[in-house]
Structures are given as C-alpha cells and as structure tokens.
Amino acid sequence: MSNRILNVKNSLISVTVKIIYKELLKTTVISSNLEERQLYRIVKSDEDMEIFNRIWMENWSNKGYDIEPYQGIATRFIILNDCNLPAATIEIVHYNPEKKNFKKTSTIEDWFCFSENEIVKRNRNLCCEIDKVSISKEYNGQKILDRILNLLFHFAEKNNVKYYLALIESIFFRTLKFYKVPIIKLGEAVTYSNGSKFIPSMIDVEYGIEHKERFDWFMHNNNETEAIYGFTT
C-alpha cells in the first residue's frame, strides 16, 4: 500500500513539474517577443542606484579608471538583457560647460574644449553628455550595445536632443563606426592616467533619427511612452 501511495506521489510531482515547465516555456516565449521585451529602465530607487554603481564602478576599477560619481543632475539607465537582468549602464547629463557655484557641471569639458566647436556653440541647449557607458563582462556579446544605442535614440526623440558629446575609448569609437553610428571625431585623442586613449566625439543623433532605417540594430521604443523622467534642460 505504501509503495502505491509513493508511486501516486511521484506521479503527481512529475505532472506538477511538467506543468511548471510548460508555464516557464510560455514565459520564455513571451519575453523573447520584441514587443513585450523591456530594453532598459530608469534609475529611480536606491536599489537601482546600487545596481547602477556596482556595474560601472566594477568596470572602471578593472580598467584602472578613477571612480568619480557625478554629483549633478543626471538621468541614469540600467540596460537589461533578454531575461530582464541588469547588464549595462549609461548616464546622460545636459551639457553645460560653465561652472555653477564654483563646481563644474560638465564631466568632459576639462579634458577637451567641446564648447569651442561651432556646432556645439550653435546648439548648446540641444546637446547632452554621455558617460558611465559600461557593459558587464558576463553579458558582452548579447547585443547589449544595440540596446544602448536604441536608448540614446529614444532619449533624444523625447527630449529634443540633437547631439551627444563624449570622450570615447578609441576601440569603442571604432565599434560605433562599425555600427554606422553618425559619430564625428572633434579633435586629437586625450590620454588618461592609465595610458588609455579617449577620442573627443560628437554623435549627430538628429541625423541618426532621421535615417533610422539604415541601422540594423534600431528597434521601436517599447518601454518609454513619455519624456524621460528626471531630465531637465
């Protein structure tokens, strides 16, 4: 009798496992559907801020960069992989080369005078800086860069941004060129304390948005339906 009860229990467990497995498969199918997939999320909570800092600080530390969190107003994003797990970070700051209360508001102007560029002069209020672009080592090769680029396009569309300014690692600069990102080299590379080369760069995101069909990686915005939270000009 006890063996019969045990067999029934095992059968029930087997059926339950199969049902759960089927449900998991359904979930997997849904999450792999581009229309249902979340590409990124805005950092709003303390928990997200901890995740954001962990990703970029760990990456910076491994590369020998100084850890300098930006203290001004910025909009921060966590880029998600296909399983909605945090995979990368990016920080967007409204470009302002001037000092406020004796504190610098730009993270890049000390390294290169972007403000002297004629395009920047004419469009200063339509420029943003990008910083903290960092992809977790374990998620390299999972098309995370595609999502970062889509985020930049989505953000620009919603917030009237024409140009992104940044100091970009020379290898990453070539990668963006390979992705056909409309990026312009504004001057000679600057050398960081650990010997890394950074290229003063401008991304003509307005041109990119007008020609999105040229980019294989472009996806329509699925998880932001209004202006980006926390961004002020």
mmCIF file with all atom_site columns, C-alpha atoms in Angstrom:
data_model
loop_
_atom_site.group_PDB
_atom_site.id
_atom_site.type_symbol
_atom_site.label_atom_id
_atom_site.label_alt_id
_atom_site.label_comp_id
_atom_site.label_asym_id
_atom_site.label_entity_id
_atom_site.label_seq_id
_atom_site.pdbx_PDB_ins_code
_atom_site.Cartn_x
_atom_site.Cartn_y
_atom_site.Cartn_z
_atom_site.occupancy
_atom_site.B_iso_or_equiv
_atom_site.pdbx_formal_charge
_atom_site.auth_seq_id
_atom_site.auth_comp_id
_atom_site.auth_asym_id
_atom_site.auth_atom_id
_atom_site.pdbx_PDB_model_num
ATOM 1   C CA . MET A 1 1   ? 0.000  0.000  0.000   1.00 0.00 ? 1   MET A CA 1
ATOM 2   C CA . SER A 1 2   ? 2.800  2.380  0.938   1.00 0.00 ? 2   SER A CA 1
ATOM 3   C CA . ASN A 1 3   ? 4.510  1.720  -2.407  1.00 0.00 ? 3   ASN A CA 1
ATOM 4   C CA . ARG A 1 4   ? 1.284  2.554  -4.236  1.00 0.00 ? 4   ARG A CA 1
ATOM 5   C CA . ILE A 1 5   ? 0.976  5.839  -2.312  1.00 0.00 ? 5   ILE A CA 1
ATOM 6   C CA . LEU A 1 6   ? 4.613  6.638  -3.087  1.00 0.00 ? 6   LEU A CA 1
ATOM 7   C CA . ASN A 1 7   ? 4.045  5.968  -6.784  1.00 0.00 ? 7   ASN A CA 1
ATOM 8   C CA . VAL A 1 8   ? 1.000  8.251  -6.788  1.00 0.00 ? 8   VAL A CA 1
ATOM 9   C CA . LYS A 1 9   ? 3.017  10.994 -5.083  1.00 0.00 ? 9   LYS A CA 1
ATOM 10  C CA . ASN A 1 10  ? 5.813  10.635 -7.617  1.00 0.00 ? 10  ASN A CA 1
ATOM 11  C CA . SER A 1 11  ? 3.292  10.785 -10.462 1.00 0.00 ? 11  SER A CA 1
ATOM 12  C CA . LEU A 1 12  ? 1.744  13.945 -9.023  1.00 0.00 ? 12  LEU A CA 1
ATOM 13  C CA . ILE A 1 13  ? 5.167  15.529 -8.611  1.00 0.00 ? 13  ILE A CA 1
ATOM 14  C CA . SER A 1 14  ? 6.057  14.591 -12.194 1.00 0.00 ? 14  SER A CA 1
ATOM 15  C CA . VAL A 1 15  ? 2.831  16.119 -13.517 1.00 0.00 ? 15  VAL A CA 1
ATOM 16  C CA . THR A 1 16  ? 3.362  19.267 -11.428 1.00 0.00 ? 16  THR A CA 1
ATOM 17  C CA . VAL A 1 17  ? 6.923  19.667 -12.720 1.00 0.00 ? 17  VAL A CA 1
ATOM 18  C CA . LYS A 1 18  ? 5.705  19.277 -16.312 1.00 0.00 ? 18  LYS A CA 1
ATOM 19  C CA . ILE A 1 19  ? 3.013  21.923 -15.776 1.00 0.00 ? 19  ILE A CA 1
ATOM 20  C CA . ILE A 1 20  ? 5.514  24.343 -14.227 1.00 0.00 ? 20  ILE A CA 1
ATOM 21  C CA . TYR A 1 21  ? 7.976  23.664 -17.054 1.00 0.00 ? 21  TYR A CA 1
ATOM 22  C CA . LYS A 1 22  ? 5.292  24.394 -19.656 1.00 0.00 ? 22  LYS A CA 1
ATOM 23  C CA . GLU A 1 23  ? 4.456  27.663 -17.910 1.00 0.00 ? 23  GLU A CA 1
ATOM 24  C CA . LEU A 1 24  ? 8.125  28.603 -17.881 1.00 0.00 ? 24  LEU A CA 1
ATOM 25  C CA . LEU A 1 25  ? 8.324  27.879 -21.590 1.00 0.00 ? 25  LEU A CA 1
ATOM 26  C CA . LYS A 1 26  ? 5.338  30.164 -22.179 1.00 0.00 ? 26  LYS A CA 1
ATOM 27  C CA . THR A 1 27  ? 7.073  32.907 -20.222 1.00 0.00 ? 27  THR A CA 1
ATOM 28  C CA . THR A 1 28  ? 10.241 32.416 -22.227 1.00 0.00 ? 28  THR A CA 1
ATOM 29  C CA . VAL A 1 29  ? 8.332  32.749 -25.495 1.00 0.00 ? 29  VAL A CA 1
ATOM 30  C CA . ILE A 1 30  ? 6.707  35.961 -24.290 1.00 0.00 ? 30  ILE A CA 1
ATOM 31  C CA . SER A 1 31  ? 9.959  37.503 -23.074 1.00 0.00 ? 31  SER A CA 1
ATOM 32  C CA . SER A 1 32  ? 11.649 36.730 -26.388 1.00 0.00 ? 32  SER A CA 1
ATOM 33  C CA . ASN A 1 33  ? 8.926  38.667 -28.192 1.00 0.00 ? 33  ASN A CA 1
ATOM 34  C CA . LEU A 1 34  ? 10.340 42.092 -29.082 1.00 0.00 ? 34  LEU A CA 1
ATOM 35  C CA . GLU A 1 35  ? 7.016  43.795 -28.460 1.00 0.00 ? 35  GLU A CA 1
ATOM 36  C CA . GLU A 1 36  ? 6.947  42.525 -24.849 1.00 0.00 ? 36  GLU A CA 1
ATOM 37  C CA . ARG A 1 37  ? 10.612 42.955 -24.062 1.00 0.00 ? 37  ARG A CA 1
ATOM 38  C CA . GLN A 1 38  ? 11.860 45.718 -21.787 1.00 0.00 ? 38  GLN A CA 1
ATOM 39  C CA . LEU A 1 39  ? 15.095 47.162 -23.125 1.00 0.00 ? 39  LEU A CA 1
ATOM 40  C CA . TYR A 1 40  ? 16.080 49.303 -20.154 1.00 0.00 ? 40  TYR A CA 1
ATOM 41  C CA . ARG A 1 41  ? 14.795 51.052 -17.071 1.00 0.00 ? 41  ARG A CA 1
ATOM 42  C CA . ILE A 1 42  ? 15.405 54.439 -15.495 1.00 0.00 ? 42  ILE A CA 1
ATOM 43  C CA . VAL A 1 43  ? 17.222 54.513 -12.178 1.00 0.00 ? 43  VAL A CA 1
ATOM 44  C CA . LYS A 1 44  ? 14.708 55.831 -9.643  1.00 0.00 ? 44  LYS A CA 1
ATOM 45  C CA . SER A 1 45  ? 15.131 53.755 -6.487  1.00 0.00 ? 45  SER A CA 1
ATOM 46  C CA . ASP A 1 46  ? 18.050 53.356 -4.084  1.00 0.00 ? 46  ASP A CA 1
ATOM 47  C CA . GLU A 1 47  ? 18.192 49.696 -5.062  1.00 0.00 ? 47  GLU A CA 1
ATOM 48  C CA . ASP A 1 48  ? 18.585 50.555 -8.747  1.00 0.00 ? 48  ASP A CA 1
ATOM 49  C CA . MET A 1 49  ? 21.221 53.146 -7.856  1.00 0.00 ? 49  MET A CA 1
ATOM 50  C CA . GLU A 1 50  ? 23.211 50.449 -6.061  1.00 0.00 ? 50  GLU A CA 1
ATOM 51  C CA . ILE A 1 51  ? 22.959 48.170 -9.113  1.00 0.00 ? 51  ILE A CA 1
ATOM 52  C CA . PHE A 1 52  ? 23.959 51.037 -11.418 1.00 0.00 ? 52  PHE A CA 1
ATOM 53  C CA . ASN A 1 53  ? 27.006 51.923 -9.307  1.00 0.00 ? 53  ASN A CA 1
ATOM 54  C CA . ARG A 1 54  ? 28.081 48.307 -8.909  1.00 0.00 ? 54  ARG A CA 1
ATOM 55  C CA . ILE A 1 55  ? 28.160 47.727 -12.687 1.00 0.00 ? 55  ILE A CA 1
ATOM 56  C CA . TRP A 1 56  ? 30.061 50.824 -13.773 1.00 0.00 ? 56  TRP A CA 1
ATOM 57  C CA . MET A 1 57  ? 32.366 51.042 -10.737 1.00 0.00 ? 57  MET A CA 1
ATOM 58  C CA . GLU A 1 58  ? 33.461 47.426 -11.115 1.00 0.00 ? 58  GLU A CA 1
ATOM 59  C CA . ASN A 1 59  ? 34.160 48.012 -14.810 1.00 0.00 ? 59  ASN A CA 1
ATOM 60  C CA . TRP A 1 60  ? 36.019 51.280 -14.158 1.00 0.00 ? 60  TRP A CA 1
ATOM 61  C CA . SER A 1 61  ? 38.104 49.674 -11.416 1.00 0.00 ? 61  SER A CA 1
ATOM 62  C CA . ASN A 1 62  ? 39.112 46.758 -13.665 1.00 0.00 ? 62  ASN A CA 1
ATOM 63  C CA . LYS A 1 63  ? 40.265 49.206 -16.353 1.00 0.00 ? 63  LYS A CA 1
ATOM 64  C CA . GLY A 1 64  ? 42.216 51.372 -13.914 1.00 0.00 ? 64  GLY A CA 1
ATOM 65  C CA . TYR A 1 65  ? 39.999 54.455 -14.167 1.00 0.00 ? 65  TYR A CA 1
ATOM 66  C CA . ASP A 1 66  ? 39.296 56.806 -11.278 1.00 0.00 ? 66  ASP A CA 1
ATOM 67  C CA . ILE A 1 67  ? 35.931 56.284 -9.581  1.00 0.00 ? 67  ILE A CA 1
ATOM 68  C CA . GLU A 1 68  ? 34.222 59.675 -9.777  1.00 0.00 ? 68  GLU A CA 1
ATOM 69  C CA . PRO A 1 69  ? 30.419 59.587 -9.382  1.00 0.00 ? 69  PRO A CA 1
ATOM 70  C CA . TYR A 1 70  ? 28.718 62.608 -10.946 1.00 0.00 ? 70  TYR A CA 1
ATOM 71  C CA . GLN A 1 71  ? 27.106 64.779 -8.266  1.00 0.00 ? 71  GLN A CA 1
ATOM 72  C CA . GLY A 1 72  ? 24.935 66.970 -10.509 1.00 0.00 ? 72  GLY A CA 1
ATOM 73  C CA . ILE A 1 73  ? 21.576 66.368 -12.174 1.00 0.00 ? 73  ILE A CA 1
ATOM 74  C CA . ALA A 1 74  ? 21.732 63.331 -14.436 1.00 0.00 ? 74  ALA A CA 1
ATOM 75  C CA . THR A 1 75  ? 19.457 60.679 -15.866 1.00 0.00 ? 75  THR A CA 1
ATOM 76  C CA . ARG A 1 76  ? 20.759 57.168 -15.343 1.00 0.00 ? 76  ARG A CA 1
ATOM 77  C CA . PHE A 1 77  ? 19.673 53.946 -17.002 1.00 0.00 ? 77  PHE A CA 1
ATOM 78  C CA . ILE A 1 78  ? 20.170 50.256 -16.415 1.00 0.00 ? 78  ILE A CA 1
ATOM 79  C CA . ILE A 1 79  ? 20.207 48.297 -19.671 1.00 0.00 ? 79  ILE A CA 1
ATOM 80  C CA . LEU A 1 80  ? 18.530 44.895 -19.433 1.00 0.00 ? 80  LEU A CA 1
ATOM 81  C CA . ASN A 1 81  ? 19.283 41.640 -21.213 1.00 0.00 ? 81  ASN A CA 1
ATOM 82  C CA . ASP A 1 82  ? 16.695 39.239 -22.670 1.00 0.00 ? 82  ASP A CA 1
ATOM 83  C CA . CYS A 1 83  ? 15.944 37.894 -19.185 1.00 0.00 ? 83  CYS A CA 1
ATOM 84  C CA . ASN A 1 84  ? 15.396 41.434 -17.835 1.00 0.00 ? 84  ASN A CA 1
ATOM 85  C CA . LEU A 1 85  ? 18.603 41.205 -15.799 1.00 0.00 ? 85  LEU A CA 1
ATOM 86  C CA . PRO A 1 86  ? 20.821 44.305 -15.355 1.00 0.00 ? 86  PRO A CA 1
ATOM 87  C CA . ALA A 1 87  ? 23.565 44.103 -17.982 1.00 0.00 ? 87  ALA A CA 1
ATOM 88  C CA . ALA A 1 88  ? 24.893 47.627 -18.553 1.00 0.00 ? 88  ALA A CA 1
ATOM 89  C CA . THR A 1 89  ? 24.697 51.275 -17.536 1.00 0.00 ? 89  THR A CA 1
ATOM 90  C CA . ILE A 1 90  ? 24.654 54.706 -19.118 1.00 0.00 ? 90  ILE A CA 1
ATOM 91  C CA . GLU A 1 91  ? 24.396 58.215 -17.681 1.00 0.00 ? 91  GLU A CA 1
ATOM 92  C CA . ILE A 1 92  ? 23.078 61.231 -19.610 1.00 0.00 ? 92  ILE A CA 1
ATOM 93  C CA . VAL A 1 93  ? 23.788 64.801 -18.494 1.00 0.00 ? 93  VAL A CA 1
ATOM 94  C CA . HIS A 1 94  ? 22.585 68.045 -20.030 1.00 0.00 ? 94  HIS A CA 1
ATOM 95  C CA . TYR A 1 95  ? 25.687 69.724 -21.455 1.00 0.00 ? 95  TYR A CA 1
ATOM 96  C CA . ASN A 1 96  ? 26.754 72.871 -19.629 1.00 0.00 ? 96  ASN A CA 1
ATOM 97  C CA . PRO A 1 97  ? 30.455 73.794 -19.791 1.00 0.00 ? 97  PRO A CA 1
ATOM 98  C CA . GLU A 1 98  ? 30.125 76.590 -17.232 1.00 0.00 ? 98  GLU A CA 1
ATOM 99  C CA . LYS A 1 99  ? 30.718 76.230 -13.518 1.00 0.00 ? 99  LYS A CA 1
ATOM 100 C CA . LYS A 1 100 ? 27.829 76.580 -11.083 1.00 0.00 ? 100 LYS A CA 1
ATOM 101 C CA . ASN A 1 101 ? 28.570 77.655 -7.511  1.00 0.00 ? 101 ASN A CA 1
ATOM 102 C CA . PHE A 1 102 ? 32.251 77.102 -8.307  1.00 0.00 ? 102 PHE A CA 1
ATOM 103 C CA . LYS A 1 103 ? 31.542 73.479 -9.207  1.00 0.00 ? 103 LYS A CA 1
ATOM 104 C CA . LYS A 1 104 ? 31.909 72.049 -12.690 1.00 0.00 ? 104 LYS A CA 1
ATOM 105 C CA . THR A 1 105 ? 28.690 70.787 -14.267 1.00 0.00 ? 105 THR A CA 1
ATOM 106 C CA . SER A 1 106 ? 30.388 69.106 -17.223 1.00 0.00 ? 106 SER A CA 1
ATOM 107 C CA . THR A 1 107 ? 32.199 65.784 -16.895 1.00 0.00 ? 107 THR A CA 1
ATOM 108 C CA . ILE A 1 108 ? 34.159 66.225 -20.134 1.00 0.00 ? 108 ILE A CA 1
ATOM 109 C CA . GLU A 1 109 ? 34.983 69.917 -20.661 1.00 0.00 ? 109 GLU A CA 1
ATOM 110 C CA . ASP A 1 110 ? 38.174 69.780 -18.572 1.00 0.00 ? 110 ASP A CA 1
ATOM 111 C CA . TRP A 1 111 ? 39.589 67.193 -20.967 1.00 0.00 ? 111 TRP A CA 1
ATOM 112 C CA . PHE A 1 112 ? 38.619 68.841 -24.245 1.00 0.00 ? 112 PHE A CA 1
ATOM 113 C CA . CYS A 1 113 ? 37.017 72.214 -25.073 1.00 0.00 ? 113 CYS A CA 1
ATOM 114 C CA . PHE A 1 114 ? 33.819 70.970 -26.695 1.00 0.00 ? 114 PHE A CA 1
ATOM 115 C CA . SER A 1 115 ? 32.374 74.454 -26.168 1.00 0.00 ? 115 SER A CA 1
ATOM 116 C CA . GLU A 1 116 ? 34.718 75.857 -28.839 1.00 0.00 ? 116 GLU A CA 1
ATOM 117 C CA . ASN A 1 117 ? 33.226 73.683 -31.569 1.00 0.00 ? 117 ASN A CA 1
ATOM 118 C CA . GLU A 1 118 ? 30.980 75.730 -33.885 1.00 0.00 ? 118 GLU A CA 1
ATOM 119 C CA . ILE A 1 119 ? 28.179 73.149 -33.968 1.00 0.00 ? 119 ILE A CA 1
ATOM 120 C CA . VAL A 1 120 ? 28.187 72.968 -30.176 1.00 0.00 ? 120 VAL A CA 1
ATOM 121 C CA . LYS A 1 121 ? 28.165 76.768 -29.906 1.00 0.00 ? 121 LYS A CA 1
ATOM 122 C CA . ARG A 1 122 ? 25.045 76.984 -32.084 1.00 0.00 ? 122 ARG A CA 1
ATOM 123 C CA . ASN A 1 123 ? 23.239 74.102 -30.387 1.00 0.00 ? 123 ASN A CA 1
ATOM 124 C CA . ARG A 1 124 ? 24.447 74.150 -26.799 1.00 0.00 ? 124 ARG A CA 1
ATOM 125 C CA . ASN A 1 125 ? 20.978 73.750 -25.292 1.00 0.00 ? 125 ASN A CA 1
ATOM 126 C CA . LEU A 1 126 ? 20.366 70.753 -27.564 1.00 0.00 ? 126 LEU A CA 1
ATOM 127 C CA . CYS A 1 127 ? 23.493 68.852 -26.515 1.00 0.00 ? 127 CYS A CA 1
ATOM 128 C CA . CYS A 1 128 ? 23.886 66.162 -23.873 1.00 0.00 ? 128 CYS A CA 1
ATOM 129 C CA . GLU A 1 129 ? 26.910 64.401 -22.456 1.00 0.00 ? 129 GLU A CA 1
ATOM 130 C CA . ILE A 1 130 ? 27.018 60.636 -22.197 1.00 0.00 ? 130 ILE A CA 1
ATOM 131 C CA . ASP A 1 131 ? 29.061 58.899 -19.538 1.00 0.00 ? 131 ASP A CA 1
ATOM 132 C CA . LYS A 1 132 ? 29.249 55.666 -17.499 1.00 0.00 ? 132 LYS A CA 1
ATOM 133 C CA . VAL A 1 133 ? 28.691 53.509 -20.592 1.00 0.00 ? 133 VAL A CA 1
ATOM 134 C CA . SER A 1 134 ? 29.581 50.186 -19.072 1.00 0.00 ? 134 SER A CA 1
ATOM 135 C CA . ILE A 1 135 ? 28.658 46.614 -20.037 1.00 0.00 ? 135 ILE A CA 1
ATOM 136 C CA . SER A 1 136 ? 29.051 43.799 -17.511 1.00 0.00 ? 136 SER A CA 1
ATOM 137 C CA . LYS A 1 137 ? 31.702 41.339 -18.636 1.00 0.00 ? 137 LYS A CA 1
ATOM 138 C CA . GLU A 1 138 ? 29.342 38.362 -18.407 1.00 0.00 ? 138 GLU A CA 1
ATOM 139 C CA . TYR A 1 139 ? 26.879 39.968 -20.841 1.00 0.00 ? 139 TYR A CA 1
ATOM 140 C CA . ASN A 1 140 ? 29.290 41.006 -23.592 1.00 0.00 ? 140 ASN A CA 1
ATOM 141 C CA . GLY A 1 141 ? 28.132 39.724 -26.956 1.00 0.00 ? 141 GLY A CA 1
ATOM 142 C CA . GLN A 1 142 ? 24.432 39.694 -26.053 1.00 0.00 ? 142 GLN A CA 1
ATOM 143 C CA . LYS A 1 143 ? 23.538 42.672 -28.260 1.00 0.00 ? 143 LYS A CA 1
ATOM 144 C CA . ILE A 1 144 ? 23.611 44.949 -25.235 1.00 0.00 ? 144 ILE A CA 1
ATOM 145 C CA . LEU A 1 145 ? 25.239 47.683 -27.323 1.00 0.00 ? 145 LEU A CA 1
ATOM 146 C CA . ASP A 1 146 ? 22.200 47.567 -29.635 1.00 0.00 ? 146 ASP A CA 1
ATOM 147 C CA . ARG A 1 147 ? 20.028 48.435 -26.645 1.00 0.00 ? 147 ARG A CA 1
ATOM 148 C CA . ILE A 1 148 ? 22.312 51.242 -25.516 1.00 0.00 ? 148 ILE A CA 1
ATOM 149 C CA . LEU A 1 149 ? 22.159 52.815 -28.974 1.00 0.00 ? 149 LEU A CA 1
ATOM 150 C CA . ASN A 1 150 ? 18.382 52.456 -29.070 1.00 0.00 ? 150 ASN A CA 1
ATOM 151 C CA . LEU A 1 151 ? 18.145 54.134 -25.692 1.00 0.00 ? 151 LEU A CA 1
ATOM 152 C CA . LEU A 1 152 ? 20.173 57.093 -26.972 1.00 0.00 ? 152 LEU A CA 1
ATOM 153 C CA . PHE A 1 153 ? 17.818 57.445 -29.933 1.00 0.00 ? 153 PHE A CA 1
ATOM 154 C CA . HIS A 1 154 ? 14.688 57.117 -27.778 1.00 0.00 ? 154 HIS A CA 1
ATOM 155 C CA . PHE A 1 155 ? 16.000 59.640 -25.274 1.00 0.00 ? 155 PHE A CA 1
ATOM 156 C CA . ALA A 1 156 ? 16.891 62.138 -27.993 1.00 0.00 ? 156 ALA A CA 1
ATOM 157 C CA . GLU A 1 157 ? 13.460 61.872 -29.606 1.00 0.00 ? 157 GLU A CA 1
ATOM 158 C CA . LYS A 1 158 ? 11.629 62.503 -26.338 1.00 0.00 ? 158 LYS A CA 1
ATOM 159 C CA . ASN A 1 159 ? 13.910 65.253 -25.031 1.00 0.00 ? 159 ASN A CA 1
ATOM 160 C CA . ASN A 1 160 ? 14.791 67.218 -28.168 1.00 0.00 ? 160 ASN A CA 1
ATOM 161 C CA . VAL A 1 161 ? 18.478 66.292 -28.165 1.00 0.00 ? 161 VAL A CA 1
ATOM 162 C CA . LYS A 1 162 ? 20.395 66.869 -31.395 1.00 0.00 ? 162 LYS A CA 1
ATOM 163 C CA . TYR A 1 163 ? 23.929 65.962 -30.380 1.00 0.00 ? 163 TYR A CA 1
ATOM 164 C CA . TYR A 1 164 ? 25.632 63.739 -27.830 1.00 0.00 ? 164 TYR A CA 1
ATOM 165 C CA . LEU A 1 165 ? 29.107 64.686 -26.643 1.00 0.00 ? 165 LEU A CA 1
ATOM 166 C CA . ALA A 1 166 ? 31.520 62.220 -25.084 1.00 0.00 ? 166 ALA A CA 1
ATOM 167 C CA . LEU A 1 167 ? 35.091 61.119 -24.572 1.00 0.00 ? 167 LEU A CA 1
ATOM 168 C CA . ILE A 1 168 ? 35.091 57.655 -26.116 1.00 0.00 ? 168 ILE A CA 1
ATOM 169 C CA . GLU A 1 169 ? 37.735 54.940 -25.886 1.00 0.00 ? 169 GLU A CA 1
ATOM 170 C CA . SER A 1 170 ? 39.459 54.534 -29.248 1.00 0.00 ? 170 SER A CA 1
ATOM 171 C CA . ILE A 1 171 ? 38.427 50.858 -29.568 1.00 0.00 ? 171 ILE A CA 1
ATOM 172 C CA . PHE A 1 172 ? 34.820 51.675 -28.703 1.00 0.00 ? 172 PHE A CA 1
ATOM 173 C CA . PHE A 1 173 ? 34.915 54.555 -31.206 1.00 0.00 ? 173 PHE A CA 1
ATOM 174 C CA . ARG A 1 174 ? 35.801 52.080 -33.975 1.00 0.00 ? 174 ARG A CA 1
ATOM 175 C CA . THR A 1 175 ? 32.997 49.791 -32.806 1.00 0.00 ? 175 THR A CA 1
ATOM 176 C CA . LEU A 1 176 ? 30.478 52.623 -33.111 1.00 0.00 ? 176 LEU A CA 1
ATOM 177 C CA . LYS A 1 177 ? 31.782 53.355 -36.600 1.00 0.00 ? 177 LYS A CA 1
ATOM 178 C CA . PHE A 1 178 ? 31.231 49.690 -37.472 1.00 0.00 ? 178 PHE A CA 1
ATOM 179 C CA . TYR A 1 179 ? 27.641 50.069 -36.241 1.00 0.00 ? 179 TYR A CA 1
ATOM 180 C CA . LYS A 1 180 ? 27.308 53.041 -38.639 1.00 0.00 ? 180 LYS A CA 1
ATOM 181 C CA . VAL A 1 181 ? 26.586 55.416 -35.772 1.00 0.00 ? 181 VAL A CA 1
ATOM 182 C CA . PRO A 1 182 ? 26.832 59.013 -37.109 1.00 0.00 ? 182 PRO A CA 1
ATOM 183 C CA . ILE A 1 183 ? 29.800 59.875 -34.908 1.00 0.00 ? 183 ILE A CA 1
ATOM 184 C CA . ILE A 1 184 ? 32.307 62.663 -35.540 1.00 0.00 ? 184 ILE A CA 1
ATOM 185 C CA . LYS A 1 185 ? 35.835 62.988 -34.176 1.00 0.00 ? 185 LYS A CA 1
ATOM 186 C CA . LEU A 1 186 ? 36.228 66.545 -32.862 1.00 0.00 ? 186 LEU A CA 1
ATOM 187 C CA . GLY A 1 187 ? 39.929 66.526 -32.031 1.00 0.00 ? 187 GLY A CA 1
ATOM 188 C CA . GLU A 1 188 ? 43.014 64.535 -31.155 1.00 0.00 ? 188 GLU A CA 1
ATOM 189 C CA . ALA A 1 189 ? 42.730 61.760 -28.603 1.00 0.00 ? 189 ALA A CA 1
ATOM 190 C CA . VAL A 1 190 ? 43.410 62.604 -24.984 1.00 0.00 ? 190 VAL A CA 1
ATOM 191 C CA . THR A 1 191 ? 45.438 60.220 -22.829 1.00 0.00 ? 191 THR A CA 1
ATOM 192 C CA . TYR A 1 192 ? 44.165 59.089 -19.444 1.00 0.00 ? 192 TYR A CA 1
ATOM 193 C CA . SER A 1 193 ? 46.459 58.392 -16.486 1.00 0.00 ? 193 SER A CA 1
ATOM 194 C CA . ASN A 1 194 ? 46.475 54.629 -17.194 1.00 0.00 ? 194 ASN A CA 1
ATOM 195 C CA . GLY A 1 195 ? 47.504 55.199 -20.827 1.00 0.00 ? 195 GLY A CA 1
ATOM 196 C CA . SER A 1 196 ? 44.049 54.705 -22.376 1.00 0.00 ? 196 SER A CA 1
ATOM 197 C CA . LYS A 1 197 ? 43.207 56.903 -25.361 1.00 0.00 ? 197 LYS A CA 1
ATOM 198 C CA . PHE A 1 198 ? 39.884 58.749 -25.485 1.00 0.00 ? 198 PHE A CA 1
ATOM 199 C CA . ILE A 1 199 ? 38.552 60.489 -28.578 1.00 0.00 ? 199 ILE A CA 1
ATOM 200 C CA . PRO A 1 200 ? 36.530 63.719 -28.174 1.00 0.00 ? 200 PRO A CA 1
ATOM 201 C CA . SER A 1 201 ? 33.388 62.776 -30.075 1.00 0.00 ? 201 SER A CA 1
ATOM 202 C CA . MET A 1 202 ? 30.016 64.052 -31.188 1.00 0.00 ? 202 MET A CA 1
ATOM 203 C CA . ILE A 1 203 ? 27.105 61.811 -32.153 1.00 0.00 ? 203 ILE A CA 1
ATOM 204 C CA . ASP A 1 204 ? 24.743 63.504 -34.601 1.00 0.00 ? 204 ASP A CA 1
ATOM 205 C CA . VAL A 1 205 ? 21.679 61.808 -33.164 1.00 0.00 ? 205 VAL A CA 1
ATOM 206 C CA . GLU A 1 206 ? 19.309 64.116 -35.059 1.00 0.00 ? 206 GLU A CA 1
ATOM 207 C CA . TYR A 1 207 ? 20.707 62.784 -38.341 1.00 0.00 ? 207 TYR A CA 1
ATOM 208 C CA . GLY A 1 208 ? 20.514 59.249 -36.968 1.00 0.00 ? 208 GLY A CA 1
ATOM 209 C CA . ILE A 1 209 ? 16.841 59.589 -36.052 1.00 0.00 ? 209 ILE A CA 1
ATOM 210 C CA . GLU A 1 210 ? 16.036 60.944 -39.500 1.00 0.00 ? 210 GLU A CA 1
ATOM 211 C CA . HIS A 1 211 ? 17.705 57.894 -41.078 1.00 0.00 ? 211 HIS A CA 1
ATOM 212 C CA . LYS A 1 212 ? 16.814 55.109 -38.624 1.00 0.00 ? 212 LYS A CA 1
ATOM 213 C CA . GLU A 1 213 ? 16.009 52.690 -41.433 1.00 0.00 ? 213 GLU A CA 1
ATOM 214 C CA . ARG A 1 214 ? 19.740 52.493 -42.187 1.00 0.00 ? 214 ARG A CA 1
ATOM 215 C CA . PHE A 1 215 ? 20.511 50.850 -38.855 1.00 0.00 ? 215 PHE A CA 1
ATOM 216 C CA . ASP A 1 216 ? 20.028 47.100 -38.478 1.00 0.00 ? 216 ASP A CA 1
ATOM 217 C CA . TRP A 1 217 ? 20.033 47.466 -34.695 1.00 0.00 ? 217 TRP A CA 1
ATOM 218 C CA . PHE A 1 218 ? 17.237 50.048 -34.432 1.00 0.00 ? 218 PHE A CA 1
ATOM 219 C CA . MET A 1 219 ? 14.130 48.941 -32.527 1.00 0.00 ? 219 MET A CA 1
ATOM 220 C CA . HIS A 1 220 ? 10.976 50.896 -31.855 1.00 0.00 ? 220 HIS A CA 1
ATOM 221 C CA . ASN A 1 221 ? 10.601 52.180 -28.329 1.00 0.00 ? 221 ASN A CA 1
ATOM 222 C CA . ASN A 1 222 ? 8.673  49.609 -26.293 1.00 0.00 ? 222 ASN A CA 1
ATOM 223 C CA . ASN A 1 223 ? 9.022  50.751 -22.710 1.00 0.00 ? 223 ASN A CA 1
ATOM 224 C CA . GLU A 1 224 ? 9.073  54.564 -22.630 1.00 0.00 ? 224 GLU A CA 1
ATOM 225 C CA . THR A 1 225 ? 5.932  56.382 -23.715 1.00 0.00 ? 225 THR A CA 1
ATOM 226 C CA . GLU A 1 226 ? 6.653  59.838 -22.377 1.00 0.00 ? 226 GLU A CA 1
ATOM 227 C CA . ALA A 1 227 ? 9.523  62.240 -21.827 1.00 0.00 ? 227 ALA A CA 1
ATOM 228 C CA . ILE A 1 228 ? 12.323 60.720 -19.816 1.00 0.00 ? 228 ILE A CA 1
ATOM 229 C CA . TYR A 1 229 ? 11.811 61.025 -16.081 1.00 0.00 ? 229 TYR A CA 1
ATOM 230 C CA . GLY A 1 230 ? 14.229 63.301 -14.259 1.00 0.00 ? 230 GLY A CA 1
ATOM 231 C CA . PHE A 1 231 ? 15.766 65.069 -17.255 1.00 0.00 ? 231 PHE A CA 1
ATOM 232 C CA . THR A 1 232 ? 15.879 68.853 -17.034 1.00 0.00 ? 232 THR A CA 1
ATOM 233 C CA . THR A 1 233 ? 17.295 71.319 -19.509 1.00 0.00 ? 233 THR A CA 1
#
